[in-house]
Amino acid sequence: MDIKELFLEFINLFLQLTELLDKEREALIKDQGEIIASLLETKKDIAININKLEGERQRLLKDKKIQDLVKEGLISEDLAREFERLALEVKEKNETNLALTKQSLSYIRMMNNILSPNKSVTYNPTGEINAKSSSNIFNATV
């Protein structure tokens, strides 16, 4: 695989990943867990392929930067720009989806704390178990 083909394959995978990340974002917003699970499998496969390409890139180019490749005429300026643009887009979309996931988990934990009593078990002076429940929406007195 030559260097240009390598970067074209990166771009192809980045395009697939951006499309998948858009679908993942919609599924996160709509709370569609089954869809998210299936997308994660595809996302994992794409990430494995990107890692393989990165290994090939490191083997071929060592520590050369993309602008070095443009200066040496190994890839075009347009190809370099597209690669950088898509890499940044993937990073931003992935960060957005991560924030949505964290927000959803935070909401779930909050609702779980509100709706489920937390029992704390202590022993009273006679050695008997004294189970106390914290107040929640179902056992609070008004």
PDB file of C-alpha atoms in Angstrom:
ATOM      1  CA  MET A   1       0.000   0.000   0.000  1.00  0.00           C
ATOM      2  CA  ASP A   2       1.454   3.341  -0.970  1.00  0.00           C
ATOM      3  CA  ILE A   3       1.136   6.494   1.113  1.00  0.00           C
ATOM      4  CA  LYS A   4      -1.629   8.070  -0.959  1.00  0.00           C
ATOM      5  CA  GLU A   5      -3.724   4.883  -0.770  1.00  0.00           C
ATOM      6  CA  LEU A   6      -3.121   4.781   2.976  1.00  0.00           C
ATOM      7  CA  PHE A   7      -4.493   8.290   3.459  1.00  0.00           C
ATOM      8  CA  LEU A   8      -7.421   7.623   1.124  1.00  0.00           C
ATOM      9  CA  GLU A   9      -8.294   4.592   3.259  1.00  0.00           C
ATOM     10  CA  PHE A  10      -8.050   6.737   6.412  1.00  0.00           C
ATOM     11  CA  ILE A  11     -10.426   9.245   4.819  1.00  0.00           C
ATOM     12  CA  ASN A  12     -12.853   6.477   3.857  1.00  0.00           C
ATOM     13  CA  LEU A  13     -12.885   5.150   7.433  1.00  0.00           C
ATOM     14  CA  PHE A  14     -13.271   8.664   8.854  1.00  0.00           C
ATOM     15  CA  LEU A  15     -16.271   9.249   6.576  1.00  0.00           C
ATOM     16  CA  GLN A  16     -17.856   5.997   7.761  1.00  0.00           C
ATOM     17  CA  LEU A  17     -17.149   6.973  11.357  1.00  0.00           C
ATOM     18  CA  THR A  18     -18.639  10.476  11.029  1.00  0.00           C
ATOM     19  CA  GLU A  19     -21.827   8.979   9.594  1.00  0.00           C
ATOM     20  CA  LEU A  20     -21.948   6.443  12.414  1.00  0.00           C
ATOM     21  CA  LEU A  21     -21.310   9.145  15.033  1.00  0.00           C
ATOM     22  CA  ASP A  22     -24.233  11.162  13.640  1.00  0.00           C
ATOM     23  CA  LYS A  23     -26.484   8.110  14.018  1.00  0.00           C
ATOM     24  CA  GLU A  24     -25.125   7.508  17.516  1.00  0.00           C
ATOM     25  CA  ARG A  25     -25.880  11.112  18.478  1.00  0.00           C
ATOM     26  CA  GLU A  26     -29.479  10.778  17.310  1.00  0.00           C
ATOM     27  CA  ALA A  27     -29.872   7.486  19.174  1.00  0.00           C
ATOM     28  CA  LEU A  28     -28.435   9.060  22.339  1.00  0.00           C
ATOM     29  CA  ILE A  29     -30.826  11.983  22.098  1.00  0.00           C
ATOM     30  CA  LYS A  30     -33.799   9.678  21.489  1.00  0.00           C
ATOM     31  CA  ASP A  31     -32.643   7.206  24.186  1.00  0.00           C
ATOM     32  CA  GLN A  32     -32.549   4.252  21.787  1.00  0.00           C
ATOM     33  CA  GLY A  33     -30.329   1.818  23.652  1.00  0.00           C
ATOM     34  CA  GLU A  34     -30.641  -1.062  21.195  1.00  0.00           C
ATOM     35  CA  ILE A  35     -29.485   1.106  18.316  1.00  0.00           C
ATOM     36  CA  ILE A  36     -26.598   2.460  20.379  1.00  0.00           C
ATOM     37  CA  ALA A  37     -25.464  -1.078  21.192  1.00  0.00           C
ATOM     38  CA  SER A  38     -25.461  -2.120  17.534  1.00  0.00           C
ATOM     39  CA  LEU A  39     -23.640   1.065  16.527  1.00  0.00           C
ATOM     40  CA  LEU A  40     -20.970   0.423  19.144  1.00  0.00           C
ATOM     41  CA  GLU A  41     -20.082  -2.879  17.477  1.00  0.00           C
ATOM     42  CA  THR A  42     -19.644  -1.148  14.120  1.00  0.00           C
ATOM     43  CA  LYS A  43     -17.730   1.668  15.795  1.00  0.00           C
ATOM     44  CA  LYS A  44     -15.391  -0.885  17.357  1.00  0.00           C
ATOM     45  CA  ASP A  45     -14.742  -2.509  13.964  1.00  0.00           C
ATOM     46  CA  ILE A  46     -13.945   0.851  12.375  1.00  0.00           C
ATOM     47  CA  ALA A  47     -11.621   1.727  15.269  1.00  0.00           C
ATOM     48  CA  ILE A  48      -9.768  -1.579  14.802  1.00  0.00           C
ATOM     49  CA  ASN A  49      -9.290  -0.798  11.110  1.00  0.00           C
ATOM     50  CA  ILE A  50      -8.086   2.725  11.904  1.00  0.00           C
ATOM     51  CA  ASN A  51      -5.576   1.287  14.393  1.00  0.00           C
ATOM     52  CA  LYS A  52      -4.293  -1.135  11.741  1.00  0.00           C
ATOM     53  CA  LEU A  53      -3.857   1.727   9.292  1.00  0.00           C
ATOM     54  CA  GLU A  54      -2.099   3.783  11.945  1.00  0.00           C
ATOM     55  CA  GLY A  55       0.348   0.914  12.481  1.00  0.00           C
ATOM     56  CA  GLU A  56       0.982   0.806   8.744  1.00  0.00           C
ATOM     57  CA  ARG A  57       1.413   4.586   8.659  1.00  0.00           C
ATOM     58  CA  GLN A  58       3.977   4.456  11.457  1.00  0.00           C
ATOM     59  CA  ARG A  59       5.826   1.625   9.733  1.00  0.00           C
ATOM     60  CA  LEU A  60       5.979   3.507   6.421  1.00  0.00           C
ATOM     61  CA  LEU A  61       6.497   7.056   7.627  1.00  0.00           C
ATOM     62  CA  LYS A  62       8.027   6.780  11.091  1.00  0.00           C
ATOM     63  CA  ASP A  63       7.543  10.215  12.698  1.00  0.00           C
ATOM     64  CA  LYS A  64       6.950  12.315   9.568  1.00  0.00           C
ATOM     65  CA  LYS A  65       4.189  14.877   9.842  1.00  0.00           C
ATOM     66  CA  ILE A  66       1.489  15.277   7.212  1.00  0.00           C
ATOM     67  CA  GLN A  67       2.925  18.594   6.041  1.00  0.00           C
ATOM     68  CA  ASP A  68       6.285  16.872   5.464  1.00  0.00           C
ATOM     69  CA  LEU A  69       4.495  14.466   3.125  1.00  0.00           C
ATOM     70  CA  VAL A  70       2.957  17.373   1.216  1.00  0.00           C
ATOM     71  CA  LYS A  71       6.362  19.121   0.917  1.00  0.00           C
ATOM     72  CA  GLU A  72       7.926  15.895  -0.378  1.00  0.00           C
ATOM     73  CA  GLY A  73       5.113  15.505  -2.915  1.00  0.00           C
ATOM     74  CA  LEU A  74       3.944  12.185  -1.468  1.00  0.00           C
ATOM     75  CA  ILE A  75       0.376  13.427  -0.983  1.00  0.00           C
ATOM     76  CA  SER A  76      -1.494  16.477  -2.250  1.00  0.00           C
ATOM     77  CA  GLU A  77      -2.365  19.506  -0.153  1.00  0.00           C
ATOM     78  CA  ASP A  78      -6.073  18.753  -0.769  1.00  0.00           C
ATOM     79  CA  LEU A  79      -5.706  15.208   0.535  1.00  0.00           C
ATOM     80  CA  ALA A  80      -3.862  16.457   3.625  1.00  0.00           C
ATOM     81  CA  ARG A  81      -6.540  19.084   4.319  1.00  0.00           C
ATOM     82  CA  GLU A  82      -9.355  16.556   3.920  1.00  0.00           C
ATOM     83  CA  PHE A  83      -7.588  14.103   6.236  1.00  0.00           C
ATOM     84  CA  GLU A  84      -7.078  16.777   8.909  1.00  0.00           C
ATOM     85  CA  ARG A  85     -10.644  18.097   8.547  1.00  0.00           C
ATOM     86  CA  LEU A  86     -12.198  14.659   8.931  1.00  0.00           C
ATOM     87  CA  ALA A  87      -9.912  13.700  11.817  1.00  0.00           C
ATOM     88  CA  LEU A  88     -10.994  16.859  13.653  1.00  0.00           C
ATOM     89  CA  GLU A  89     -14.668  16.240  12.807  1.00  0.00           C
ATOM     90  CA  VAL A  90     -14.459  12.680  14.178  1.00  0.00           C
ATOM     91  CA  LYS A  91     -12.820  13.956  17.351  1.00  0.00           C
ATOM     92  CA  GLU A  92     -15.459  16.669  17.904  1.00  0.00           C
ATOM     93  CA  LYS A  93     -18.417  14.365  17.213  1.00  0.00           C
ATOM     94  CA  ASN A  94     -16.999  11.684  19.477  1.00  0.00           C
ATOM     95  CA  GLU A  95     -16.538  14.249  22.279  1.00  0.00           C
ATOM     96  CA  THR A  96     -20.134  15.443  21.807  1.00  0.00           C
ATOM     97  CA  ASN A  97     -21.445  11.883  22.008  1.00  0.00           C
ATOM     98  CA  LEU A  98     -19.343  11.222  25.090  1.00  0.00           C
ATOM     99  CA  ALA A  99     -20.831  14.323  26.756  1.00  0.00           C
ATOM    100  CA  LEU A 100     -24.353  13.160  25.858  1.00  0.00           C
ATOM    101  CA  THR A 101     -23.596   9.721  27.287  1.00  0.00           C
ATOM    102  CA  LYS A 102     -22.271  11.200  30.534  1.00  0.00           C
ATOM    103  CA  GLN A 103     -25.300  13.484  30.779  1.00  0.00           C
ATOM    104  CA  SER A 104     -27.639  10.524  30.287  1.00  0.00           C
ATOM    105  CA  LEU A 105     -25.831   8.469  32.923  1.00  0.00           C
ATOM    106  CA  SER A 106     -25.965  11.369  35.343  1.00  0.00           C
ATOM    107  CA  TYR A 107     -29.713  11.687  34.796  1.00  0.00           C
ATOM    108  CA  ILE A 108     -30.204   7.935  35.306  1.00  0.00           C
ATOM    109  CA  ARG A 109     -28.224   8.012  38.556  1.00  0.00           C
ATOM    110  CA  MET A 110     -30.157  11.018  39.802  1.00  0.00           C
ATOM    111  CA  MET A 111     -33.512   9.373  39.054  1.00  0.00           C
ATOM    112  CA  ASN A 112     -32.328   6.133  40.619  1.00  0.00           C
ATOM    113  CA  ASN A 113     -31.354   7.992  43.799  1.00  0.00           C
ATOM    114  CA  ILE A 114     -34.698   9.765  43.911  1.00  0.00           C
ATOM    115  CA  LEU A 115     -36.812   6.683  43.269  1.00  0.00           C
ATOM    116  CA  SER A 116     -34.845   3.996  45.142  1.00  0.00           C
ATOM    117  CA  PRO A 117     -34.232   4.126  48.860  1.00  0.00           C
ATOM    118  CA  ASN A 118     -30.689   3.744  50.102  1.00  0.00           C
ATOM    119  CA  LYS A 119     -30.681   1.523  53.151  1.00  0.00           C
ATOM    120  CA  SER A 120     -27.979   1.982  55.704  1.00  0.00           C
ATOM    121  CA  VAL A 121     -27.577  -0.820  58.193  1.00  0.00           C
ATOM    122  CA  THR A 122     -26.272  -0.122  61.714  1.00  0.00           C
ATOM    123  CA  TYR A 123     -26.391  -1.941  65.004  1.00  0.00           C
ATOM    124  CA  ASN A 124     -28.219  -0.463  67.977  1.00  0.00           C
ATOM    125  CA  PRO A 125     -26.827  -0.711  71.546  1.00  0.00           C
ATOM    126  CA  THR A 126     -28.542  -4.081  72.121  1.00  0.00           C
ATOM    127  CA  GLY A 127     -26.786  -5.608  69.084  1.00  0.00           C
ATOM    128  CA  GLU A 128     -29.860  -5.734  66.905  1.00  0.00           C
ATOM    129  CA  ILE A 129     -29.768  -4.545  63.300  1.00  0.00           C
ATOM    130  CA  ASN A 130     -31.246  -1.106  62.846  1.00  0.00           C
ATOM    131  CA  ALA A 131     -31.983  -0.617  59.119  1.00  0.00           C
ATOM    132  CA  LYS A 132     -32.831   2.926  58.138  1.00  0.00           C
ATOM    133  CA  SER A 133     -33.966   4.031  54.743  1.00  0.00           C
ATOM    134  CA  SER A 134     -33.173   7.433  53.418  1.00  0.00           C
ATOM    135  CA  SER A 135     -36.146   9.405  52.326  1.00  0.00           C
ATOM    136  CA  ASN A 136     -37.204   9.334  48.720  1.00  0.00           C
ATOM    137  CA  ILE A 137     -40.278  10.134  46.752  1.00  0.00           C
ATOM    138  CA  PHE A 138     -42.077   6.973  47.928  1.00  0.00           C
ATOM    139  CA  ASN A 139     -41.437   7.054  51.681  1.00  0.00           C
ATOM    140  CA  ALA A 140     -41.281  10.778  52.383  1.00  0.00           C
ATOM    141  CA  THR A 141     -43.881  12.228  54.716  1.00  0.00           C
ATOM    142  CA  VAL A 142     -45.646  15.413  53.862  1.00  0.00           C
TER     143      VAL A 142
END
